[in-house]
XYZ file of C-alpha atoms in Angstrom:
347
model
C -30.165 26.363 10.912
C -27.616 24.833 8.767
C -26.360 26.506 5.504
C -25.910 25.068 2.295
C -22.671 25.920 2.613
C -22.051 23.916 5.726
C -23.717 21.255 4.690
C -21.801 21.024 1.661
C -18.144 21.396 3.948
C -19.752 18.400 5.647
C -20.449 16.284 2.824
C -16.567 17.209 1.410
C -15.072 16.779 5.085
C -16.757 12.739 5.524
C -15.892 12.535 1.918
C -12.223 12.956 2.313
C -11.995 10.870 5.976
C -13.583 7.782 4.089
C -11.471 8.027 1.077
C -8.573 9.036 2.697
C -9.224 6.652 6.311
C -11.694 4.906 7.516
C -14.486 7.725 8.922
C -15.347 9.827 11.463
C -16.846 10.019 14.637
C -19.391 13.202 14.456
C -17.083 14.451 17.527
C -14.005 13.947 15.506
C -15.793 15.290 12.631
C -16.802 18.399 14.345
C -13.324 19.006 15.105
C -12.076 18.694 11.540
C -14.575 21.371 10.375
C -13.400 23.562 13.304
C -9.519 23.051 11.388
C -10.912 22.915 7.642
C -9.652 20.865 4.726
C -6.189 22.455 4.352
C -5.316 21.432 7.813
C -6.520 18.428 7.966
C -5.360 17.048 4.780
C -2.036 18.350 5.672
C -2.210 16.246 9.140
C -3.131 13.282 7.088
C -0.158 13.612 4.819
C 2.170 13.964 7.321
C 1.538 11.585 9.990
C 4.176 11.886 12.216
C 2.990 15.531 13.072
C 0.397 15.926 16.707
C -3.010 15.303 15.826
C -5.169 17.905 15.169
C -7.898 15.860 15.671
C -7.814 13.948 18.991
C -9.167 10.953 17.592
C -11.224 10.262 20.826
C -12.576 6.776 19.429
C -9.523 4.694 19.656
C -8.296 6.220 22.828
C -11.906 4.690 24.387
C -11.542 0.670 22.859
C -8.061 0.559 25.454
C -7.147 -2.499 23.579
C -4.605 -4.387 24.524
C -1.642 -5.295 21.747
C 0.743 -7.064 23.953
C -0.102 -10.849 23.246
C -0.714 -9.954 20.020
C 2.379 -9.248 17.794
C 2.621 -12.832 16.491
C -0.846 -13.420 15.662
C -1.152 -11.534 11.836
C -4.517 -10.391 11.169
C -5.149 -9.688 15.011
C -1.968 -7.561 15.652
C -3.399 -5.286 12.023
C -6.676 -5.303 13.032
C -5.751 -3.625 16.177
C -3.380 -0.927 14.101
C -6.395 -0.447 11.879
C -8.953 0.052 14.223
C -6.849 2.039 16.821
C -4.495 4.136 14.248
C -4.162 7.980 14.698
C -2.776 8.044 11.607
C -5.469 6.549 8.885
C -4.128 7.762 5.823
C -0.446 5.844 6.711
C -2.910 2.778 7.511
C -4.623 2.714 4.610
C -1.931 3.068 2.568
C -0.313 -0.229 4.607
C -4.049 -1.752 3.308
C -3.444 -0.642 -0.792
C 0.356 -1.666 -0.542
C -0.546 -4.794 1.221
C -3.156 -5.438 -2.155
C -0.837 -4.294 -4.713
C 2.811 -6.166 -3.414
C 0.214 -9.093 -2.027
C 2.123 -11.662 0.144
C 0.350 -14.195 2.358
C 1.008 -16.569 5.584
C -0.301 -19.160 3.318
C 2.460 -19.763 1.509
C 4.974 -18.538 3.792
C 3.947 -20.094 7.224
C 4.564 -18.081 9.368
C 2.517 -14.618 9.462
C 5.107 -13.020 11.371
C 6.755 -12.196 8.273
C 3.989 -10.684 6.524
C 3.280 -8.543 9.375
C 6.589 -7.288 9.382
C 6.591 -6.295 5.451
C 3.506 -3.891 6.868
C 5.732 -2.560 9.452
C 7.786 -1.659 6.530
C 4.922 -0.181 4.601
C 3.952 1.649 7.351
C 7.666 3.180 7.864
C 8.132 3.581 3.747
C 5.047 3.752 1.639
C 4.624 7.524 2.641
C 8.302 8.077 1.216
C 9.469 7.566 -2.089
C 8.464 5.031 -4.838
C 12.012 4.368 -5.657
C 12.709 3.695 -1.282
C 9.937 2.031 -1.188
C 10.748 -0.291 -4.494
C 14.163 -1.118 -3.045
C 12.834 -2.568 0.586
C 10.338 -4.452 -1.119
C 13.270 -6.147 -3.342
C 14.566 -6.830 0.407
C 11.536 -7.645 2.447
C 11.660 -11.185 3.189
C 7.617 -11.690 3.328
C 8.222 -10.910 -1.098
C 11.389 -13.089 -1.389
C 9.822 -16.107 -0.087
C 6.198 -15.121 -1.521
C 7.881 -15.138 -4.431
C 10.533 -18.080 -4.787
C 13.427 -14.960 -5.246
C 15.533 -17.207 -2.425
C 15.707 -19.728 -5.334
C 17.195 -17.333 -7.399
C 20.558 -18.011 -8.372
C 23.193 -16.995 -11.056
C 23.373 -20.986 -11.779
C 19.716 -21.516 -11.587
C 17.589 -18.307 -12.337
C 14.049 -17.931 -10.865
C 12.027 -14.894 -12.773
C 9.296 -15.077 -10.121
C 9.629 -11.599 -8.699
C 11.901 -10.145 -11.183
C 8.667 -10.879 -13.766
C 6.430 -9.676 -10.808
C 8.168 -6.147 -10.614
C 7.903 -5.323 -14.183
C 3.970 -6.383 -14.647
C 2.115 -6.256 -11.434
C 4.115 -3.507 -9.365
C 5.605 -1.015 -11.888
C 5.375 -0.828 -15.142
C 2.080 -3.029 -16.862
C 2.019 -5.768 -19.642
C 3.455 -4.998 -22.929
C 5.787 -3.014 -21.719
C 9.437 -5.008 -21.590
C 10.323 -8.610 -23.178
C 11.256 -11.677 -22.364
C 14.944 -10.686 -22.201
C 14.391 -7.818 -19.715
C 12.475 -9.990 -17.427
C 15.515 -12.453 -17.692
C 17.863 -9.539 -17.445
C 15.966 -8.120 -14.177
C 15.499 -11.883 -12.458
C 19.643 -11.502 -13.154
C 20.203 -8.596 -10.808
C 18.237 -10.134 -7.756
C 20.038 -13.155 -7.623
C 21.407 -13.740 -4.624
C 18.457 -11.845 -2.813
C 17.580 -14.239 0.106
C 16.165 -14.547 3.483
C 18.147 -15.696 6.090
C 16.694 -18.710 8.108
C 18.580 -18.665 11.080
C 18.279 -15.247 11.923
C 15.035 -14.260 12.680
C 13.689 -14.796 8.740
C 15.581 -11.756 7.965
C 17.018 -9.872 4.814
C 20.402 -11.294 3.757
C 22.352 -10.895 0.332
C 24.207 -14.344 -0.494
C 27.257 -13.397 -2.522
C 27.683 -16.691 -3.220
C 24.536 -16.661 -5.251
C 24.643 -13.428 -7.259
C 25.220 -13.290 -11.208
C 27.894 -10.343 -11.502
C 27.852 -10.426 -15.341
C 27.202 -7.154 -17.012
C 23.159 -7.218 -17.943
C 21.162 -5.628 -20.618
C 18.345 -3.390 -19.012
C 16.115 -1.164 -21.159
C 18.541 -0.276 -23.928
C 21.100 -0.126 -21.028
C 24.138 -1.960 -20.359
C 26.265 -2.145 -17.008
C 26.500 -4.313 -13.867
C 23.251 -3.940 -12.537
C 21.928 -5.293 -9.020
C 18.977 -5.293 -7.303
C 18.905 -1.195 -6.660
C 19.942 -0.556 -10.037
C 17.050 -2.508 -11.538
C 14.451 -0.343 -9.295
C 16.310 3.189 -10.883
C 16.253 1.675 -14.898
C 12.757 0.580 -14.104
C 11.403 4.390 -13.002
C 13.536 5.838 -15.672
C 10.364 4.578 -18.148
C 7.467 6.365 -19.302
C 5.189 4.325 -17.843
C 6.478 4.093 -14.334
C 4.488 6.663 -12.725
C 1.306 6.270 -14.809
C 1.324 2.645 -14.099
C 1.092 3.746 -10.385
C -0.998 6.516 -10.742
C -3.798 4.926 -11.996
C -3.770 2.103 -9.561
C -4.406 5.716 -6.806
C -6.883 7.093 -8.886
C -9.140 3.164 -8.729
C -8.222 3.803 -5.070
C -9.024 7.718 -3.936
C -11.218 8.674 -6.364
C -13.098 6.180 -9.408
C -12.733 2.555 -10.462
C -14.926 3.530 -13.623
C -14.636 7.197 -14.167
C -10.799 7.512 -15.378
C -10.118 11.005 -16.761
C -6.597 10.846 -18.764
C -6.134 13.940 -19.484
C -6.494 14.737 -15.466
C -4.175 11.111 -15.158
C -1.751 12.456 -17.264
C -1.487 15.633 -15.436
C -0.744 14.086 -11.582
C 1.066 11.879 -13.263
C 3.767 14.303 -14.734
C 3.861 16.018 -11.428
C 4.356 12.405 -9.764
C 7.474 12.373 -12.047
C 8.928 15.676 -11.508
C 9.059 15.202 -8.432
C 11.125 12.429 -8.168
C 8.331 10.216 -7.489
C 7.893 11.111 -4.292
C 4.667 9.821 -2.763
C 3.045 12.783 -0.689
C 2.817 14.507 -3.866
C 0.770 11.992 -5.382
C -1.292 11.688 -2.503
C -2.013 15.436 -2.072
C -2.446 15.842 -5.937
C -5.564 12.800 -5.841
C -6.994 14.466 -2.745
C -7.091 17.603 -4.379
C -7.960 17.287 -8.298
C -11.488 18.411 -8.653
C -12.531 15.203 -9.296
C -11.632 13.414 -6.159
C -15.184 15.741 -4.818
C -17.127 15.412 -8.156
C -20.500 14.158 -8.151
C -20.220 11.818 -10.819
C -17.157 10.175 -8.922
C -19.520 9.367 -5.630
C -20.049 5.940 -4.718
C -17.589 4.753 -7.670
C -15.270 2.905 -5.639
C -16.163 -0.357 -3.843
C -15.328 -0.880 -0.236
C -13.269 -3.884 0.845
C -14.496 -5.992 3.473
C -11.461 -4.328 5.593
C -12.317 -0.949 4.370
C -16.185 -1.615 5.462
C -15.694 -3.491 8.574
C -13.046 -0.945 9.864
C -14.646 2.073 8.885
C -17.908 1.049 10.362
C -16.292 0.256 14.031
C -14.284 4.090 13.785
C -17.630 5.590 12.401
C -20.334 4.243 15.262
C -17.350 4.123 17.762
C -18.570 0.657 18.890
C -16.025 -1.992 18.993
C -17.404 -5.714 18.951
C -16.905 -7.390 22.138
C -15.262 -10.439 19.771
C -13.110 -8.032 17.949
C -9.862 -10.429 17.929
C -12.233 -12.943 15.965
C -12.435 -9.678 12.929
C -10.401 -11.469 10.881
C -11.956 -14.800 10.731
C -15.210 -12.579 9.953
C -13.758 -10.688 7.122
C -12.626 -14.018 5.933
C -16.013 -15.019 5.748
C -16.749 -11.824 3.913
C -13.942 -12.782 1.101
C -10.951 -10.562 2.223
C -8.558 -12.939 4.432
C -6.247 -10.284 5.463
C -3.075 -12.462 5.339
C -4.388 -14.931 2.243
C -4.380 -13.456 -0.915
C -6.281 -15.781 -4.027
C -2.576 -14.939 -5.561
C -0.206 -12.986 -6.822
C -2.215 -10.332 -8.166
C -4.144 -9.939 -4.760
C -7.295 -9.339 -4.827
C -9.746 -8.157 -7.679
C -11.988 -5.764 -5.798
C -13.985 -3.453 -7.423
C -17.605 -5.530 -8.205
C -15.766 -8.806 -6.974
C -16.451 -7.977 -3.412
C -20.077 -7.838 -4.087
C -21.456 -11.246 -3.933
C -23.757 -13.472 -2.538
């Protein structure tokens, strides 16, 4: 007969492979109760470790990637569906929300699925890292105009961008530091003839001293990411986008915020330990916290195939059908990406 006990390891276990992936076969889930929590959460956070789990589902779909690397929402679908490392994919998913870039504007998708090839090979890292190739990643430049930034003719697209949406929060610079910032990414390009990639353009670049948070020096691009963390609200900003993620979009406890927070900080805002601390607080398992965060379409779809272990015949047509659902994977409504939370539930 099954204890309480048990059951309740259960419950905790699928809890923490939803929140933290996308599910669990009852195979793989039997395997992960075999391990316990400590183990597996410490495979999850450190995904280039040997599985504990085997991960039998997506070793059964044998899909095949090969025509797919230039095709966007395909080529993820397949990473999302067959990763062996969910938390890492996930994370691709929130990074991919928050720093939103689509083939829409840019043409060609290619790009955009390279800038999750970065998030995938960063956004376990550090915030600062991480900060610093997305100032570089040519999917944001041209997203955001920042290859029509120039010390003659300033663009404060993503310099503006930086501050509100990705670090810090409204009311929290002025005008002049968004000028100021937009100052030390000039020159911050793509280059067209090589394969859309990264290129500074010296040619371009304002190297006038700049005034940065009370701060005065000749700043670029790097600099601006270090002056930006160096503010209170760096890691809070950040921390409470995690906690909408892992564990409540309604239930925010500050004190508890304030808390994982700090220890985001001290530790040189390294990522892992924000992870592990939202995995672990009490409330990520609390009762009242439960069905408080909305799926995506993404989230649903993929979790459901990795779940039930049954991959639609059609499954290169996912994306059109999570289109249809209101999450085009490469076609953000803007800027801000998408709303989530109660906006996915419509009609």
């Amino acid at each position: 007969m099954t204890t309480v006990k048990s059951r309740q390891e259960s419950l905790l276990m699928a809890h923490l492979l939803r929140r933290a992936g996308f599910g669990a076969t009852p195979p793989e889930m039997d395997k992960a109760l075999a391990v316990g929590y400590d183990v597996i959460l410490d495979e999850l956070l450190n995904p280039d470790h040997p599985d504990v789990i085997p991960y039998d589902l997506i070793r059964r779909f044998h899909m095949d990637q090969s025509e797919l690397r230039g095709s966007g929402g395909p080529h993820w679908m397949y990473w999302l569906v067959m990763t062996d490392t969910p938390l890492r994919e996930k994370m691709c998913l929130f990074w991919h929300r928050l720093f939103a870039t689509g083939s829409t504007k840019l043409i060609q998708s290619r790009v955009v699925t390279n800038q999750i090839d970065m998030f995938r090979k960063h956004g376990m890292g550090t915030f600062d890292n991480l900060l610093i190739e997305l100032s570089k990643d040519p999917a944001m430049l041209m997203w955001l105009d920042n290859q029509d930034n120039h010390a003659t003719n300033i663009n404060e697209n993503y310099g503006r961008e930086l501050l509100e949406l990705f670090t810090l929060g409204e009311g929290t610079y002025d005008e002049a530091t968004v000028k100021a910032a937009a100052r030390t990414l000039t020159g911050y390009g793509v280059n067209d003839l090589h394969n859309l990639s990264f290129q500074i353009k010296p040619w371009h670049q304002d190297r006038g001293w700049k005034t940065l948070f009370g701060n005065y020096g000749n700043y670029d691009g790097d600099d601006l990411v270090d002056l930006i963390l160096e503010q209170p609200t760096a890691g809070r900003f950040l921390t409470h986008k995690f906690w909408k993620n892992y564990i409540s979009e309604i239930n925010l406890d500050e004190s508890e915020l304030a808390v994982i927070s700090a220890t985001f900080r001290a530790s040189d805002f390294d990522l892992t330990v924000l992870y592990r601390s939202m995995l672990t607080t009490p409330a990520f398992w609390a009762q009242e916290n439960r069905a408080t965060v909305i799926k995506s379409p993404t989230d649903l779809v993929v979790g459901t195939i990795r779940t039930t272990g049954v991959l639609p015949t059609d499954w290169q047509t996912l994306p059109d059908k999570l289109t249809m659902l209101g999450q085009d994977l490469f076609g953000p409504p803007n800027v801000a990406g998408w709303p989530g939370g109660a906006a996915w539930i419509t009609s």
